[in-house]
Amino acid sequence: MSDKDSSLPAEPVEFSVDLTGHEMTRRAHVMNALGAEWDPVEVMRGEEEAYDLLYSGLDEEQQRLYDSLVEAGVLPRRA
C-alpha cells in the first residue's frame, strides 16, 4: 500500500442526497408542458375507449387468446 492510500478512510463513508426539491421542479415542468387544457379524466376516458375498441370484434381464436391472457393476469379483466 502506498502513502497515498493511507489517507483514505478505512470504512465506507455514508452520505445521502435529498432529491425532493428536484422532484418538485421536475413535476412543475411536466405540468407546465401538459398545459392548462390537459384533463386527466378525459385522457383516462379516451384510454378506456381505445381499449374497448382494441378488444372488440375479436374472432374466435383472438378471443380465446385474450381470455387466456386475462386468466393468466397478463391483461386486466375488463367489464
PDB file of N, CA, C and O in Angstrom:
ATOM      1  N   MET A   1       0.852  -1.177   0.000  1.00  0.00           N
ATOM      2  CA  MET A   1       0.000   0.000   0.000  1.00  0.00           C
ATOM      3  C   MET A   1       0.895   1.236   0.000  1.00  0.00           C
ATOM      4  O   MET A   1       1.808   1.336   0.789  1.00  0.00           O
ATOM      5  N   SER A   2       0.598   2.206  -0.848  1.00  0.00           N
ATOM      6  CA  SER A   2       1.434   3.403  -0.936  1.00  0.00           C
ATOM      7  C   SER A   2       0.993   4.425   0.106  1.00  0.00           C
ATOM      8  O   SER A   2      -0.044   4.296   0.739  1.00  0.00           O
ATOM      9  N   ASP A   3       1.788   5.477   0.252  1.00  0.00           N
ATOM     10  CA  ASP A   3       1.458   6.544   1.213  1.00  0.00           C
ATOM     11  C   ASP A   3       0.160   7.241   0.853  1.00  0.00           C
ATOM     12  O   ASP A   3      -0.556   7.719   1.726  1.00  0.00           O
ATOM     13  N   LYS A   4      -0.138   7.345  -0.450  1.00  0.00           N
ATOM     14  CA  LYS A   4      -1.374   7.997  -0.881  1.00  0.00           C
ATOM     15  C   LYS A   4      -2.598   7.257  -0.347  1.00  0.00           C
ATOM     16  O   LYS A   4      -3.561   7.854   0.073  1.00  0.00           O
ATOM     17  N   ASP A   5      -2.564   5.936  -0.350  1.00  0.00           N
ATOM     18  CA  ASP A   5      -3.701   5.130   0.072  1.00  0.00           C
ATOM     19  C   ASP A   5      -3.975   5.260   1.567  1.00  0.00           C
ATOM     20  O   ASP A   5      -5.094   5.042   2.015  1.00  0.00           O
ATOM     21  N   SER A   6      -2.976   5.605   2.371  1.00  0.00           N
ATOM     22  CA  SER A   6      -3.168   5.680   3.818  1.00  0.00           C
ATOM     23  C   SER A   6      -4.075   6.843   4.222  1.00  0.00           C
ATOM     24  O   SER A   6      -4.593   6.865   5.324  1.00  0.00           O
ATOM     25  N   SER A   7      -4.323   7.806   3.336  1.00  0.00           N
ATOM     26  CA  SER A   7      -5.193   8.931   3.658  1.00  0.00           C
ATOM     27  C   SER A   7      -6.666   8.606   3.427  1.00  0.00           C
ATOM     28  O   SER A   7      -7.541   9.372   3.811  1.00  0.00           O
ATOM     29  N   LEU A   8      -6.958   7.482   2.784  1.00  0.00           N
ATOM     30  CA  LEU A   8      -8.344   7.085   2.537  1.00  0.00           C
ATOM     31  C   LEU A   8      -8.954   6.522   3.809  1.00  0.00           C
ATOM     32  O   LEU A   8      -8.275   5.868   4.591  1.00  0.00           O
ATOM     33  N   PRO A   9     -10.239   6.769   4.036  1.00  0.00           N
ATOM     34  CA  PRO A   9     -10.868   6.218   5.230  1.00  0.00           C
ATOM     35  C   PRO A   9     -10.900   4.693   5.169  1.00  0.00           C
ATOM     36  O   PRO A   9     -11.043   4.102   4.095  1.00  0.00           O
ATOM     37  N   ALA A  10     -10.775   4.075   6.315  1.00  0.00           N
ATOM     38  CA  ALA A  10     -10.774   2.622   6.390  1.00  0.00           C
ATOM     39  C   ALA A  10     -12.168   2.058   6.156  1.00  0.00           C
ATOM     40  O   ALA A  10     -12.316   0.961   5.651  1.00  0.00           O
ATOM     41  N   GLU A  11     -13.186   2.780   6.544  1.00  0.00           N
ATOM     42  CA  GLU A  11     -14.573   2.351   6.398  1.00  0.00           C
ATOM     43  C   GLU A  11     -15.267   3.197   5.336  1.00  0.00           C
ATOM     44  O   GLU A  11     -14.895   4.356   5.132  1.00  0.00           O
ATOM     45  N   PRO A  12     -16.280   2.659   4.668  1.00  0.00           N
ATOM     46  CA  PRO A  12     -17.043   3.476   3.707  1.00  0.00           C
ATOM     47  C   PRO A  12     -17.692   4.672   4.411  1.00  0.00           C
ATOM     48  O   PRO A  12     -18.071   4.592   5.572  1.00  0.00           O
ATOM     49  N   VAL A  13     -17.787   5.761   3.714  1.00  0.00           N
ATOM     50  CA  VAL A  13     -18.394   6.965   4.248  1.00  0.00           C
ATOM     51  C   VAL A  13     -19.833   7.030   3.749  1.00  0.00           C
ATOM     52  O   VAL A  13     -20.087   6.916   2.556  1.00  0.00           O
ATOM     53  N   GLU A  14     -20.774   7.184   4.659  1.00  0.00           N
ATOM     54  CA  GLU A  14     -22.183   7.242   4.274  1.00  0.00           C
ATOM     55  C   GLU A  14     -22.567   8.683   3.950  1.00  0.00           C
ATOM     56  O   GLU A  14     -22.174   9.619   4.642  1.00  0.00           O
ATOM     57  N   PHE A  15     -23.324   8.852   2.885  1.00  0.00           N
ATOM     58  CA  PHE A  15     -23.860  10.168   2.549  1.00  0.00           C
ATOM     59  C   PHE A  15     -25.203   9.970   1.871  1.00  0.00           C
ATOM     60  O   PHE A  15     -25.521   8.896   1.379  1.00  0.00           O
ATOM     61  N   SER A  16     -25.995  11.003   1.895  1.00  0.00           N
ATOM     62  CA  SER A  16     -27.298  10.926   1.235  1.00  0.00           C
ATOM     63  C   SER A  16     -27.551  12.228   0.489  1.00  0.00           C
ATOM     64  O   SER A  16     -26.977  13.263   0.813  1.00  0.00           O
ATOM     65  N   VAL A  17     -28.418  12.127  -0.513  1.00  0.00           N
ATOM     66  CA  VAL A  17     -28.775  13.286  -1.315  1.00  0.00           C
ATOM     67  C   VAL A  17     -30.296  13.371  -1.319  1.00  0.00           C
ATOM     68  O   VAL A  17     -30.983  12.403  -1.649  1.00  0.00           O
ATOM     69  N   ASP A  18     -30.815  14.511  -0.935  1.00  0.00           N
ATOM     70  CA  ASP A  18     -32.264  14.724  -0.921  1.00  0.00           C
ATOM     71  C   ASP A  18     -32.672  15.307  -2.269  1.00  0.00           C
ATOM     72  O   ASP A  18     -32.302  16.427  -2.607  1.00  0.00           O
ATOM     73  N   LEU A  19     -33.438  14.544  -3.053  1.00  0.00           N
ATOM     74  CA  LEU A  19     -33.861  14.984  -4.373  1.00  0.00           C
ATOM     75  C   LEU A  19     -35.273  15.556  -4.365  1.00  0.00           C
ATOM     76  O   LEU A  19     -35.860  15.763  -5.430  1.00  0.00           O
ATOM     77  N   THR A  20     -35.820  15.830  -3.201  1.00  0.00           N
ATOM     78  CA  THR A  20     -37.190  16.332  -3.102  1.00  0.00           C
ATOM     79  C   THR A  20     -37.369  17.614  -3.903  1.00  0.00           C
ATOM     80  O   THR A  20     -38.332  17.738  -4.671  1.00  0.00           O
ATOM     81  N   GLY A  21     -36.479  18.552  -3.746  1.00  0.00           N
ATOM     82  CA  GLY A  21     -36.577  19.814  -4.479  1.00  0.00           C
ATOM     83  C   GLY A  21     -36.519  19.605  -5.979  1.00  0.00           C
ATOM     84  O   GLY A  21     -37.291  20.193  -6.741  1.00  0.00           O
ATOM     85  N   HIS A  22     -35.625  18.730  -6.403  1.00  0.00           N
ATOM     86  CA  HIS A  22     -35.506  18.433  -7.831  1.00  0.00           C
ATOM     87  C   HIS A  22     -36.787  17.784  -8.346  1.00  0.00           C
ATOM     88  O   HIS A  22     -37.253  18.101  -9.439  1.00  0.00           O
ATOM     89  N   GLU A  23     -37.353  16.868  -7.575  1.00  0.00           N
ATOM     90  CA  GLU A  23     -38.578  16.187  -7.999  1.00  0.00           C
ATOM     91  C   GLU A  23     -39.735  17.176  -8.132  1.00  0.00           C
ATOM     92  O   GLU A  23     -40.526  17.090  -9.073  1.00  0.00           O
ATOM     93  N   MET A  24     -39.841  18.108  -7.223  1.00  0.00           N
ATOM     94  CA  MET A  24     -40.908  19.107  -7.312  1.00  0.00           C
ATOM     95  C   MET A  24     -40.720  19.977  -8.549  1.00  0.00           C
ATOM     96  O   MET A  24     -41.682  20.313  -9.235  1.00  0.00           O
ATOM     97  N   THR A  25     -39.487  20.337  -8.861  1.00  0.00           N
ATOM     98  CA  THR A  25     -39.208  21.125 -10.061  1.00  0.00           C
ATOM     99  C   THR A  25     -39.562  20.323 -11.308  1.00  0.00           C
ATOM    100  O   THR A  25     -40.176  20.832 -12.248  1.00  0.00           O
ATOM    101  N   ARG A  26     -39.188  19.039 -11.327  1.00  0.00           N
ATOM    102  CA  ARG A  26     -39.499  18.174 -12.467  1.00  0.00           C
ATOM    103  C   ARG A  26     -41.004  18.081 -12.674  1.00  0.00           C
ATOM    104  O   ARG A  26     -41.503  18.209 -13.794  1.00  0.00           O
ATOM    105  N   ARG A  27     -41.755  17.882 -11.604  1.00  0.00           N
ATOM    106  CA  ARG A  27     -43.217  17.798 -11.714  1.00  0.00           C
ATOM    107  C   ARG A  27     -43.816  19.106 -12.224  1.00  0.00           C
ATOM    108  O   ARG A  27     -44.750  19.090 -13.027  1.00  0.00           O
ATOM    109  N   ALA A  28     -43.284  20.228 -11.762  1.00  0.00           N
ATOM    110  CA  ALA A  28     -43.770  21.528 -12.228  1.00  0.00           C
ATOM    111  C   ALA A  28     -43.532  21.680 -13.729  1.00  0.00           C
ATOM    112  O   ALA A  28     -44.405  22.174 -14.460  1.00  0.00           O
ATOM    113  N   HIS A  29     -42.379  21.232 -14.210  1.00  0.00           N
ATOM    114  CA  HIS A  29     -42.081  21.308 -15.642  1.00  0.00           C
ATOM    115  C   HIS A  29     -43.014  20.402 -16.444  1.00  0.00           C
ATOM    116  O   HIS A  29     -43.465  20.773 -17.534  1.00  0.00           O
ATOM    117  N   VAL A  30     -43.292  19.214 -15.923  1.00  0.00           N
ATOM    118  CA  VAL A  30     -44.211  18.294 -16.616  1.00  0.00           C
ATOM    119  C   VAL A  30     -45.597  18.920 -16.716  1.00  0.00           C
ATOM    120  O   VAL A  30     -46.218  18.919 -17.782  1.00  0.00           O
ATOM    121  N   MET A  31     -46.105  19.443 -15.615  1.00  0.00           N
ATOM    122  CA  MET A  31     -47.436  20.050 -15.624  1.00  0.00           C
ATOM    123  C   MET A  31     -47.473  21.257 -16.559  1.00  0.00           C
ATOM    124  O   MET A  31     -48.450  21.465 -17.273  1.00  0.00           O
ATOM    125  N   ASN A  32     -46.410  22.041 -16.588  1.00  0.00           N
ATOM    126  CA  ASN A  32     -46.328  23.183 -17.499  1.00  0.00           C
ATOM    127  C   ASN A  32     -46.350  22.712 -18.956  1.00  0.00           C
ATOM    128  O   ASN A  32     -47.015  23.304 -19.800  1.00  0.00           O
ATOM    129  N   ALA A  33     -45.640  21.617 -19.240  1.00  0.00           N
ATOM    130  CA  ALA A  33     -45.596  21.097 -20.605  1.00  0.00           C
ATOM    131  C   ALA A  33     -46.959  20.546 -21.035  1.00  0.00           C
ATOM    132  O   ALA A  33     -47.326  20.642 -22.208  1.00  0.00           O
ATOM    133  N   LEU A  34     -47.710  19.975 -20.094  1.00  0.00           N
ATOM    134  CA  LEU A  34     -49.036  19.445 -20.424  1.00  0.00           C
ATOM    135  C   LEU A  34     -50.019  20.562 -20.755  1.00  0.00           C
ATOM    136  O   LEU A  34     -50.918  20.375 -21.566  1.00  0.00           O
ATOM    137  N   GLY A  35     -49.848  21.691 -20.124  1.00  0.00           N
ATOM    138  CA  GLY A  35     -50.704  22.837 -20.401  1.00  0.00           C
ATOM    139  C   GLY A  35     -51.951  22.868 -19.534  1.00  0.00           C
ATOM    140  O   GLY A  35     -52.350  21.869 -18.945  1.00  0.00           O
ATOM    141  N   ALA A  36     -52.573  24.019 -19.486  1.00  0.00           N
ATOM    142  CA  ALA A  36     -53.748  24.228 -18.631  1.00  0.00           C
ATOM    143  C   ALA A  36     -54.970  23.467 -19.139  1.00  0.00           C
ATOM    144  O   ALA A  36     -55.877  23.166 -18.369  1.00  0.00           O
ATOM    145  N   GLU A  37     -55.002  23.130 -20.422  1.00  0.00           N
ATOM    146  CA  GLU A  37     -56.164  22.456 -21.002  1.00  0.00           C
ATOM    147  C   GLU A  37     -56.158  20.955 -20.762  1.00  0.00           C
ATOM    148  O   GLU A  37     -57.137  20.277 -21.058  1.00  0.00           O
ATOM    149  N   TRP A  38     -55.055  20.404 -20.254  1.00  0.00           N
ATOM    150  CA  TRP A  38     -54.944  18.963 -20.057  1.00  0.00           C
ATOM    151  C   TRP A  38     -55.957  18.508 -19.018  1.00  0.00           C
ATOM    152  O   TRP A  38     -56.037  19.045 -17.923  1.00  0.00           O
ATOM    153  N   ASP A  39     -56.756  17.514 -19.378  1.00  0.00           N
ATOM    154  CA  ASP A  39     -57.799  16.990 -18.495  1.00  0.00           C
ATOM    155  C   ASP A  39     -57.530  15.507 -18.253  1.00  0.00           C
ATOM    156  O   ASP A  39     -57.807  14.679 -19.125  1.00  0.00           O
ATOM    157  N   PRO A  40     -56.987  15.151 -17.077  1.00  0.00           N
ATOM    158  CA  PRO A  40     -56.628  13.751 -16.834  1.00  0.00           C
ATOM    159  C   PRO A  40     -57.829  12.807 -16.876  1.00  0.00           C
ATOM    160  O   PRO A  40     -57.702  11.666 -17.318  1.00  0.00           O
ATOM    161  N   VAL A  41     -58.996  13.256 -16.469  1.00  0.00           N
ATOM    162  CA  VAL A  41     -60.188  12.403 -16.512  1.00  0.00           C
ATOM    163  C   VAL A  41     -60.557  12.102 -17.960  1.00  0.00           C
ATOM    164  O   VAL A  41     -60.866  10.956 -18.316  1.00  0.00           O
ATOM    165  N   GLU A  42     -60.493  13.112 -18.810  1.00  0.00           N
ATOM    166  CA  GLU A  42     -60.795  12.913 -20.226  1.00  0.00           C
ATOM    167  C   GLU A  42     -59.762  11.989 -20.878  1.00  0.00           C
ATOM    168  O   GLU A  42     -60.104  11.152 -21.723  1.00  0.00           O
ATOM    169  N   VAL A  43     -58.515  12.110 -20.477  1.00  0.00           N
ATOM    170  CA  VAL A  43     -57.466  11.234 -21.005  1.00  0.00           C
ATOM    171  C   VAL A  43     -57.764   9.786 -20.627  1.00  0.00           C
ATOM    172  O   VAL A  43     -57.667   8.880 -21.458  1.00  0.00           O
ATOM    173  N   MET A  44     -58.155   9.551 -19.383  1.00  0.00           N
ATOM    174  CA  MET A  44     -58.482   8.192 -18.946  1.00  0.00           C
ATOM    175  C   MET A  44     -59.691   7.646 -19.700  1.00  0.00           C
ATOM    176  O   MET A  44     -59.707   6.477 -20.078  1.00  0.00           O
ATOM    177  N   ARG A  45     -60.685   8.484 -19.919  1.00  0.00           N
ATOM    178  CA  ARG A  45     -61.852   8.057 -20.709  1.00  0.00           C
ATOM    179  C   ARG A  45     -61.422   7.645 -22.118  1.00  0.00           C
ATOM    180  O   ARG A  45     -61.875   6.635 -22.644  1.00  0.00           O
ATOM    181  N   GLY A  46     -60.568   8.447 -22.711  1.00  0.00           N
ATOM    182  CA  GLY A  46     -60.073   8.139 -24.048  1.00  0.00           C
ATOM    183  C   GLY A  46     -59.305   6.829 -24.082  1.00  0.00           C
ATOM    184  O   GLY A  46     -59.445   6.051 -25.027  1.00  0.00           O
ATOM    185  N   GLU A  47     -58.516   6.572 -23.050  1.00  0.00           N
ATOM    186  CA  GLU A  47     -57.782   5.309 -22.989  1.00  0.00           C
ATOM    187  C   GLU A  47     -58.738   4.132 -22.859  1.00  0.00           C
ATOM    188  O   GLU A  47     -58.549   3.096 -23.504  1.00  0.00           O
ATOM    189  N   GLU A  48     -59.763   4.277 -22.043  1.00  0.00           N
ATOM    190  CA  GLU A  48     -60.750   3.205 -21.893  1.00  0.00           C
ATOM    191  C   GLU A  48     -61.472   2.946 -23.211  1.00  0.00           C
ATOM    192  O   GLU A  48     -61.696   1.791 -23.589  1.00  0.00           O
ATOM    193  N   GLU A  49     -61.830   4.007 -23.908  1.00  0.00           N
ATOM    194  CA  GLU A  49     -62.485   3.850 -25.212  1.00  0.00           C
ATOM    195  C   GLU A  49     -61.559   3.138 -26.199  1.00  0.00           C
ATOM    196  O   GLU A  49     -62.010   2.289 -26.979  1.00  0.00           O
ATOM    197  N   ALA A  50     -60.284   3.478 -26.158  1.00  0.00           N
ATOM    198  CA  ALA A  50     -59.315   2.834 -27.058  1.00  0.00           C
ATOM    199  C   ALA A  50     -59.191   1.350 -26.742  1.00  0.00           C
ATOM    200  O   ALA A  50     -59.146   0.515 -27.652  1.00  0.00           O
ATOM    201  N   TYR A  51     -59.137   0.997 -25.457  1.00  0.00           N
ATOM    202  CA  TYR A  51     -59.070  -0.414 -25.087  1.00  0.00           C
ATOM    203  C   TYR A  51     -60.341  -1.146 -25.503  1.00  0.00           C
ATOM    204  O   TYR A  51     -60.284  -2.278 -25.988  1.00  0.00           O
ATOM    205  N   ASP A  52     -61.502  -0.509 -25.301  1.00  0.00           N
ATOM    206  CA  ASP A  52     -62.758  -1.133 -25.725  1.00  0.00           C
ATOM    207  C   ASP A  52     -62.736  -1.421 -27.218  1.00  0.00           C
ATOM    208  O   ASP A  52     -63.138  -2.501 -27.660  1.00  0.00           O
ATOM    209  N   LEU A  53     -62.256  -0.471 -27.984  1.00  0.00           N
ATOM    210  CA  LEU A  53     -62.177  -0.647 -29.437  1.00  0.00           C
ATOM    211  C   LEU A  53     -61.159  -1.729 -29.802  1.00  0.00           C
ATOM    212  O   LEU A  53     -61.416  -2.567 -30.667  1.00  0.00           O
ATOM    213  N   LEU A  54     -60.024  -1.717 -29.116  1.00  0.00           N
ATOM    214  CA  LEU A  54     -58.964  -2.684 -29.396  1.00  0.00           C
ATOM    215  C   LEU A  54     -59.439  -4.121 -29.189  1.00  0.00           C
ATOM    216  O   LEU A  54     -59.123  -5.010 -29.970  1.00  0.00           O
ATOM    217  N   TYR A  55     -60.200  -4.348 -28.118  1.00  0.00           N
ATOM    218  CA  TYR A  55     -60.610  -5.709 -27.777  1.00  0.00           C
ATOM    219  C   TYR A  55     -62.024  -6.037 -28.240  1.00  0.00           C
ATOM    220  O   TYR A  55     -62.596  -7.046 -27.831  1.00  0.00           O
ATOM    221  N   SER A  56     -62.597  -5.241 -29.116  1.00  0.00           N
ATOM    222  CA  SER A  56     -63.923  -5.542 -29.645  1.00  0.00           C
ATOM    223  C   SER A  56     -63.783  -6.234 -30.994  1.00  0.00           C
ATOM    224  O   SER A  56     -62.773  -6.085 -31.683  1.00  0.00           O
ATOM    225  N   GLY A  57     -64.776  -6.994 -31.371  1.00  0.00           N
ATOM    226  CA  GLY A  57     -64.779  -7.623 -32.681  1.00  0.00           C
ATOM    227  C   GLY A  57     -63.712  -8.679 -32.871  1.00  0.00           C
ATOM    228  O   GLY A  57     -63.275  -8.909 -34.002  1.00  0.00           O
ATOM    229  N   LEU A  58     -63.282  -9.317 -31.788  1.00  0.00           N
ATOM    230  CA  LEU A  58     -62.263 -10.354 -31.916  1.00  0.00           C
ATOM    231  C   LEU A  58     -62.879 -11.605 -32.533  1.00  0.00           C
ATOM    232  O   LEU A  58     -64.020 -11.958 -32.241  1.00  0.00           O
ATOM    233  N   ASP A  59     -62.097 -12.272 -33.371  1.00  0.00           N
ATOM    234  CA  ASP A  59     -62.591 -13.553 -33.885  1.00  0.00           C
ATOM    235  C   ASP A  59     -62.422 -14.609 -32.785  1.00  0.00           C
ATOM    236  O   ASP A  59     -61.902 -14.327 -31.700  1.00  0.00           O
ATOM    237  N   GLU A  60     -62.835 -15.822 -33.058  1.00  0.00           N
ATOM    238  CA  GLU A  60     -62.850 -16.883 -32.044  1.00  0.00           C
ATOM    239  C   GLU A  60     -61.457 -17.145 -31.462  1.00  0.00           C
ATOM    240  O   GLU A  60     -61.287 -17.251 -30.242  1.00  0.00           O
ATOM    241  N   GLU A  61     -60.450 -17.237 -32.319  1.00  0.00           N
ATOM    242  CA  GLU A  61     -59.074 -17.503 -31.865  1.00  0.00           C
ATOM    243  C   GLU A  61     -58.527 -16.324 -31.063  1.00  0.00           C
ATOM    244  O   GLU A  61     -57.881 -16.493 -30.029  1.00  0.00           O
ATOM    245  N   GLN A  62     -58.780 -15.113 -31.535  1.00  0.00           N
ATOM    246  CA  GLN A  62     -58.320 -13.926 -30.813  1.00  0.00           C
ATOM    247  C   GLN A  62     -58.992 -13.845 -29.438  1.00  0.00           C
ATOM    248  O   GLN A  62     -58.346 -13.508 -28.452  1.00  0.00           O
ATOM    249  N   GLN A  63     -60.275 -14.148 -29.380  1.00  0.00           N
ATOM    250  CA  GLN A  63     -60.996 -14.117 -28.111  1.00  0.00           C
ATOM    251  C   GLN A  63     -60.448 -15.168 -27.148  1.00  0.00           C
ATOM    252  O   GLN A  63     -60.285 -14.912 -25.962  1.00  0.00           O
ATOM    253  N   ARG A  64     -60.136 -16.348 -27.683  1.00  0.00           N
ATOM    254  CA  ARG A  64     -59.560 -17.399 -26.834  1.00  0.00           C
ATOM    255  C   ARG A  64     -58.216 -16.945 -26.261  1.00  0.00           C
ATOM    256  O   ARG A  64     -57.951 -17.097 -25.075  1.00  0.00           O
ATOM    257  N   LEU A  65     -57.383 -16.357 -27.099  1.00  0.00           N
ATOM    258  CA  LEU A  65     -56.085 -15.868 -26.653  1.00  0.00           C
ATOM    259  C   LEU A  65     -56.255 -14.738 -25.637  1.00  0.00           C
ATOM    260  O   LEU A  65     -55.589 -14.716 -24.601  1.00  0.00           O
ATOM    261  N   TYR A  66     -57.158 -13.818 -25.926  1.00  0.00           N
ATOM    262  CA  TYR A  66     -57.436 -12.718 -24.988  1.00  0.00           C
ATOM    263  C   TYR A  66     -57.872 -13.274 -23.636  1.00  0.00           C
ATOM    264  O   TYR A  66     -57.358 -12.866 -22.588  1.00  0.00           O
ATOM    265  N   ASP A  67     -58.814 -14.212 -23.644  1.00  0.00           N
ATOM    266  CA  ASP A  67     -59.305 -14.796 -22.392  1.00  0.00           C
ATOM    267  C   ASP A  67     -58.193 -15.486 -21.614  1.00  0.00           C
ATOM    268  O   ASP A  67     -58.123 -15.375 -20.385  1.00  0.00           O
ATOM    269  N   SER A  68     -57.295 -16.176 -22.317  1.00  0.00           N
ATOM    270  CA  SER A  68     -56.192 -16.851 -21.628  1.00  0.00           C
ATOM    271  C   SER A  68     -55.209 -15.838 -21.031  1.00  0.00           C
ATOM    272  O   SER A  68     -54.675 -16.054 -19.950  1.00  0.00           O
ATOM    273  N   LEU A  69     -54.994 -14.713 -21.705  1.00  0.00           N
ATOM    274  CA  LEU A  69     -54.121 -13.664 -21.158  1.00  0.00           C
ATOM    275  C   LEU A  69     -54.739 -13.005 -19.935  1.00  0.00           C
ATOM    276  O   LEU A  69     -54.044 -12.684 -18.974  1.00  0.00           O
ATOM    277  N   VAL A  70     -56.045 -12.817 -19.966  1.00  0.00           N
ATOM    278  CA  VAL A  70     -56.740 -12.261 -18.797  1.00  0.00           C
ATOM    279  C   VAL A  70     -56.650 -13.248 -17.642  1.00  0.00           C
ATOM    280  O   VAL A  70     -56.332 -12.869 -16.499  1.00  0.00           O
ATOM    281  N   GLU A  71     -56.920 -14.523 -17.920  1.00  0.00           N
ATOM    282  CA  GLU A  71     -56.873 -15.552 -16.892  1.00  0.00           C
ATOM    283  C   GLU A  71     -55.475 -15.668 -16.267  1.00  0.00           C
ATOM    284  O   GLU A  71     -55.333 -15.896 -15.078  1.00  0.00           O
ATOM    285  N   ALA A  72     -54.428 -15.472 -17.074  1.00  0.00           N
ATOM    286  CA  ALA A  72     -53.055 -15.543 -16.590  1.00  0.00           C
ATOM    287  C   ALA A  72     -52.636 -14.275 -15.856  1.00  0.00           C
ATOM    288  O   ALA A  72     -51.554 -14.224 -15.281  1.00  0.00           O
ATOM    289  N   GLY A  73     -53.472 -13.236 -15.900  1.00  0.00           N
ATOM    290  CA  GLY A  73     -53.123 -11.988 -15.213  1.00  0.00           C
ATOM    291  C   GLY A  73     -52.256 -11.060 -16.033  1.00  0.00           C
ATOM    292  O   GLY A  73     -51.752 -10.059 -15.510  1.00  0.00           O
ATOM    293  N   VAL A  74     -52.053 -11.384 -17.299  1.00  0.00           N
ATOM    294  CA  VAL A  74     -51.246 -10.522 -18.181  1.00  0.00           C
ATOM    295  C   VAL A  74     -52.020  -9.274 -18.553  1.00  0.00           C
ATOM    296  O   VAL A  74     -51.473  -8.174 -18.589  1.00  0.00           O
ATOM    297  N   LEU A  75     -53.304  -9.445 -18.832  1.00  0.00           N
ATOM    298  CA  LEU A  75     -54.186  -8.326 -19.156  1.00  0.00           C
ATOM    299  C   LEU A  75     -55.224  -8.194 -18.048  1.00  0.00           C
ATOM    300  O   LEU A  75     -55.647  -9.193 -17.475  1.00  0.00           O
ATOM    301  N   PRO A  76     -55.646  -6.962 -17.748  1.00  0.00           N
ATOM    302  CA  PRO A  76     -56.670  -6.791 -16.716  1.00  0.00           C
ATOM    303  C   PRO A  76     -58.028  -7.249 -17.219  1.00  0.00           C
ATOM    304  O   PRO A  76     -58.320  -7.177 -18.412  1.00  0.00           O
ATOM    305  N   ARG A  77     -58.852  -7.726 -16.297  1.00  0.00           N
ATOM    306  CA  ARG A  77     -60.220  -8.113 -16.637  1.00  0.00           C
ATOM    307  C   ARG A  77     -61.004  -6.842 -16.918  1.00  0.00           C
ATOM    308  O   ARG A  77     -60.938  -5.880 -16.195  1.00  0.00           O
ATOM    309  N   ARG A  78     -61.722  -6.830 -18.003  1.00  0.00           N
ATOM    310  CA  ARG A  78     -62.491  -5.640 -18.412  1.00  0.00           C
ATOM    311  C   ARG A  78     -63.966  -5.931 -18.284  1.00  0.00           C
ATOM    312  O   ARG A  78     -64.403  -7.062 -18.471  1.00  0.00           O
ATOM    313  N   ALA A  79     -64.741  -4.892 -18.010  1.00  0.00           N
ATOM    314  CA  ALA A  79     -66.175  -5.056 -17.845  1.00  0.00           C
ATOM    315  C   ALA A  79     -66.846  -5.323 -19.183  1.00  0.00           C
ATOM    316  O   ALA A  79     -66.401  -4.941 -20.210  1.00  0.00           O
TER     317      ALA A  79
END
